[in-house]
XYZ file of C-alpha atoms in Angstrom:
311
model
C -43.061 -15.016 -8.671
C -44.525 -18.011 -6.820
C -47.336 -17.746 -4.290
C -44.866 -18.424 -1.465
C -42.538 -15.617 -2.620
C -45.459 -13.244 -3.017
C -46.828 -14.014 0.469
C -43.351 -13.714 2.016
C -42.717 -10.335 0.396
C -46.148 -9.131 1.464
C -45.569 -10.310 5.029
C -42.176 -8.627 5.401
C -43.510 -5.477 3.740
C -46.254 -5.372 6.362
C -43.721 -5.908 9.158
C -41.531 -3.157 7.710
C -44.448 -0.717 7.549
C -45.402 -1.580 11.135
C -41.845 -0.914 12.336
C -41.694 2.287 10.310
C -44.860 3.586 11.962
C -43.550 2.517 15.365
C -40.254 4.315 14.686
C -42.020 7.527 13.687
C -44.274 7.413 16.756
C -41.291 6.743 19.009
C -39.334 9.690 17.606
C -42.340 11.998 17.896
C -42.816 11.007 21.537
C -39.122 11.592 22.194
C -39.226 15.003 20.478
C -42.325 16.143 22.384
C -40.987 14.986 25.748
C -39.124 17.921 27.280
C -37.150 15.837 29.757
C -35.492 12.407 29.373
C -38.042 9.601 29.691
C -36.758 6.088 30.378
C -39.918 4.418 29.035
C -39.748 6.235 25.680
C -35.987 5.711 25.398
C -36.429 2.006 26.106
C -39.213 1.793 23.519
C -37.039 3.399 20.822
C -34.128 1.148 21.683
C -36.370 -1.909 21.376
C -37.715 -0.737 18.009
C -34.176 -0.202 16.653
C -33.225 -3.691 17.811
C -36.320 -5.088 16.082
C -35.167 -3.593 12.769
C -31.922 -5.546 13.082
C -33.627 -8.796 14.128
C -36.193 -8.629 11.309
C -33.397 -7.949 8.807
C -31.447 -11.011 9.997
C -34.524 -13.243 9.793
C -35.391 -11.790 6.374
C -31.922 -12.605 5.016
C -32.172 -16.163 6.394
C -35.555 -16.598 4.693
C -34.082 -15.313 1.437
C -31.328 -17.960 1.418
C -33.704 -20.812 2.264
C -34.300 -23.634 4.708
C -30.726 -24.623 5.582
C -29.861 -21.023 6.426
C -32.902 -20.795 8.706
C -31.899 -24.033 10.453
C -28.334 -22.715 10.886
C -29.673 -19.422 12.266
C -31.664 -21.228 14.946
C -28.651 -23.463 15.648
C -26.659 -20.319 16.458
C -29.548 -18.924 18.514
C -29.739 -22.156 20.522
C -25.980 -22.119 21.110
C -26.001 -18.544 22.374
C -29.120 -19.188 24.483
C -27.543 -22.311 26.025
C -24.442 -20.298 26.916
C -26.612 -17.581 28.507
C -28.457 -20.196 30.525
C -25.396 -22.078 31.741
C -23.292 -19.004 32.434
C -25.590 -18.399 35.422
C -24.902 -21.931 36.645
C -22.024 -22.564 39.054
C -19.433 -24.576 37.116
C -16.581 -26.565 38.600
C -13.838 -28.709 37.106
C -16.045 -31.806 37.248
C -18.563 -30.332 34.810
C -16.300 -29.952 31.774
C -17.240 -33.340 30.310
C -20.910 -32.473 30.688
C -20.432 -29.095 28.992
C -18.425 -30.627 26.142
C -21.242 -33.136 25.566
C -23.904 -30.388 25.698
C -22.201 -27.965 23.297
C -20.153 -30.357 21.178
C -22.523 -33.287 20.741
C -26.113 -32.643 21.859
C -26.516 -29.197 20.294
C -25.172 -29.941 16.775
C -26.713 -33.435 16.684
C -30.181 -32.051 17.397
C -29.977 -29.623 14.475
C -28.422 -32.182 12.122
C -31.406 -34.424 12.841
C -33.748 -31.519 12.117
C -31.943 -30.765 8.846
C -32.302 -34.419 7.797
C -35.978 -34.390 8.844
C -35.418 -37.405 11.103
C -38.482 -36.782 13.243
C -38.407 -40.113 15.051
C -34.997 -39.308 16.542
C -34.890 -35.507 16.931
C -38.159 -35.626 18.899
C -36.617 -37.880 21.580
C -32.855 -37.352 21.275
C -32.538 -34.719 24.026
C -35.416 -35.795 26.341
C -34.177 -39.403 26.347
C -30.630 -40.017 25.130
C -29.021 -36.702 26.053
C -30.591 -36.834 29.525
C -29.173 -40.306 30.150
C -25.676 -39.563 28.840
C -25.477 -36.276 30.733
C -26.209 -38.131 33.960
C -23.486 -40.675 33.150
C -20.894 -37.979 32.440
C -21.825 -36.112 35.603
C -20.995 -39.102 37.814
C -17.336 -38.107 37.692
C -18.271 -36.326 40.914
C -21.174 -36.837 43.315
C -20.886 -33.370 44.805
C -24.216 -31.520 44.278
C -24.953 -34.166 41.649
C -28.685 -33.555 41.193
C -28.346 -29.786 41.087
C -25.459 -29.888 38.615
C -27.071 -32.320 36.207
C -30.529 -30.733 36.467
C -29.151 -27.313 35.450
C -27.629 -28.658 32.237
C -30.563 -30.942 31.427
C -33.055 -28.122 31.899
C -30.857 -25.800 29.848
C -30.712 -28.291 26.962
C -34.474 -28.810 27.021
C -35.294 -25.110 26.965
C -32.610 -23.701 24.712
C -31.952 -26.570 22.301
C -34.924 -28.928 22.184
C -37.674 -26.316 22.466
C -36.047 -23.758 20.158
C -35.230 -26.467 17.580
C -38.975 -27.074 17.259
C -39.159 -23.779 15.353
C -37.066 -24.877 12.333
C -38.512 -28.386 12.747
C -41.708 -26.929 11.261
C -39.872 -27.139 7.928
C -40.002 -30.954 7.948
C -43.799 -31.165 8.180
C -45.497 -32.394 5.004
C -48.759 -30.470 5.064
C -51.245 -31.121 2.269
C -51.583 -28.228 -0.204
C -48.923 -26.315 1.720
C -45.709 -27.785 0.326
C -42.842 -25.323 -0.038
C -44.424 -22.732 2.257
C -43.421 -24.005 5.692
C -41.105 -21.051 6.261
C -44.240 -18.960 6.611
C -45.287 -21.098 9.580
C -42.060 -20.088 11.312
C -42.756 -16.428 10.571
C -46.315 -16.880 11.857
C -45.217 -18.478 15.146
C -42.435 -15.996 15.893
C -44.480 -12.966 14.861
C -47.576 -13.830 16.918
C -45.626 -14.665 20.073
C -43.464 -11.549 19.809
C -46.452 -9.341 18.987
C -48.188 -10.670 22.068
C -45.185 -9.681 24.205
C -45.127 -6.186 22.699
C -48.878 -5.676 23.012
C -48.907 -6.933 26.603
C -46.192 -4.369 27.345
C -48.156 -1.569 25.632
C -51.508 -2.420 27.235
C -49.778 -2.824 30.576
C -48.220 0.637 30.347
C -51.495 2.233 29.233
C -54.036 0.447 31.423
C -52.156 -1.819 33.818
C -53.161 -1.561 37.463
C -53.281 -5.102 38.834
C -50.021 -7.055 38.846
C -50.182 -10.756 38.032
C -47.029 -11.904 39.777
C -45.158 -8.997 41.388
C -42.466 -11.231 42.868
C -41.581 -12.840 39.528
C -42.368 -10.248 36.858
C -43.455 -6.872 38.315
C -44.152 -5.355 34.881
C -46.813 -7.914 33.913
C -50.383 -6.886 34.705
C -53.793 -8.488 34.271
C -54.893 -5.680 31.953
C -51.752 -6.020 29.829
C -52.097 -9.796 29.724
C -55.733 -9.737 28.578
C -55.218 -6.899 26.094
C -52.116 -8.449 24.566
C -53.581 -11.948 24.467
C -56.812 -10.961 22.726
C -55.292 -8.455 20.294
C -52.474 -10.809 19.263
C -54.981 -13.657 18.828
C -57.117 -11.473 16.562
C -54.078 -10.487 14.515
C -53.161 -14.166 14.308
C -56.646 -14.991 13.024
C -56.264 -12.307 10.344
C -52.934 -13.856 9.322
C -54.594 -17.143 8.357
C -53.720 -16.385 4.718
C -50.093 -17.425 5.284
C -51.053 -20.639 7.092
C -52.931 -23.875 6.314
C -55.508 -22.838 8.956
C -58.943 -21.302 8.613
C -59.707 -17.937 10.224
C -61.219 -19.583 13.326
C -58.466 -22.199 13.589
C -55.796 -19.537 13.278
C -57.443 -17.479 16.008
C -57.607 -20.434 18.400
C -54.031 -21.482 17.666
C -52.859 -17.898 18.177
C -54.660 -17.829 21.509
C -52.928 -21.074 22.486
C -49.399 -19.980 21.574
C -49.778 -16.499 23.101
C -50.981 -18.058 26.357
C -48.100 -20.551 26.324
C -45.720 -17.720 25.523
C -46.939 -15.731 28.510
C -46.548 -18.723 30.838
C -43.104 -19.434 29.397
C -42.085 -15.873 30.085
C -43.172 -16.266 33.709
C -41.181 -19.476 34.123
C -38.041 -17.975 32.619
C -38.467 -14.861 34.781
C -38.710 -17.118 37.834
C -35.358 -18.681 36.870
C -33.798 -15.225 36.520
C -35.131 -14.182 39.920
C -33.733 -17.378 41.407
C -30.327 -16.492 39.949
C -30.608 -12.867 41.022
C -30.371 -11.289 37.552
C -32.654 -8.982 35.569
C -31.722 -10.102 32.050
C -30.178 -13.210 30.536
C -27.522 -11.123 28.795
C -26.732 -7.892 26.964
C -26.461 -9.095 23.384
C -29.562 -7.270 22.097
C -29.707 -3.585 22.983
C -32.910 -2.802 24.859
C -33.960 -6.456 25.025
C -31.245 -8.160 27.070
C -30.000 -11.523 25.855
C -31.248 -14.015 23.276
C -33.273 -15.812 25.944
C -35.022 -12.571 26.861
C -36.477 -12.580 23.348
C -36.989 -16.317 23.028
C -38.312 -17.137 26.496
C -41.904 -17.066 25.222
C -41.094 -18.988 22.047
C -39.370 -21.727 24.080
C -42.710 -22.805 25.524
C -44.927 -22.073 22.518
C -42.788 -23.742 19.808
C -42.937 -27.447 20.817
C -46.699 -27.359 21.467
C -47.342 -25.521 18.197
C -45.157 -27.996 16.299
C -46.918 -31.065 17.668
C -50.421 -29.595 17.242
C -49.711 -28.840 13.578
C -48.126 -32.248 13.063
C -51.013 -34.097 14.687
C -53.917 -32.258 13.031
C -52.526 -31.084 9.664
C -50.053 -33.769 8.599
C -51.391 -36.961 7.084
């Protein structure tokens, strides 16, 4: 067994044990609660959904890099649909939608699979933006609003999410063949931060950060989740090319970006008058409800690693 396989098995074993403990605690709380409790029921539903999501990611890791890239391609496609389904569509937008789903989305992931960094890093922010505007000129009615919705959707759901599998193309010294662990590190730290912010908020939260955008987020939950997830990230330096201190600082950066990303995506939902992006994941909402934090953390994390750790 190689070092990468050993570290991967150890990582997923740790995640499995964590979920097992969480499941036991959740069932004990449910058993001891004499009357139905929405918070406990929601917690158990979220934990069950996490089992499924971890299993899917684990299978993708088992089959290798191309499977991981394809998994995130599917995630981006579903997330883009969730984003645009809240956007008013008329008959003039069909060309734009065909370009977004039929050309921009697959092209971005093909470029990632071929490790063509020079093009996949600018394809959507430059070329897709320009072509979308051209296709949208079939009608000038609400032109800016129509084109901005699709452009923003592509940036968030395709470009930003594609930066997660793009970590596979980075040639990091003394880390070859282990880049999948960087993906696990990024996703795990950001998601742990979300969970811990929720837990600390429920236990100690008193002061709301932004009641009009995200009423459940509190200062106490934010600080507790940020610091605890950053410490866990520092302790996970063994699966990264970072030192303990570097890993802690990077974890702090991506958890903070994840929190801010969650606020932005919540603001979009409030603007559209919805609570969740979808109902695909029981207890979590849609794909974007799970990836809203990663959307903002992934591109910054990718470029920081590329700039400081790639020759």
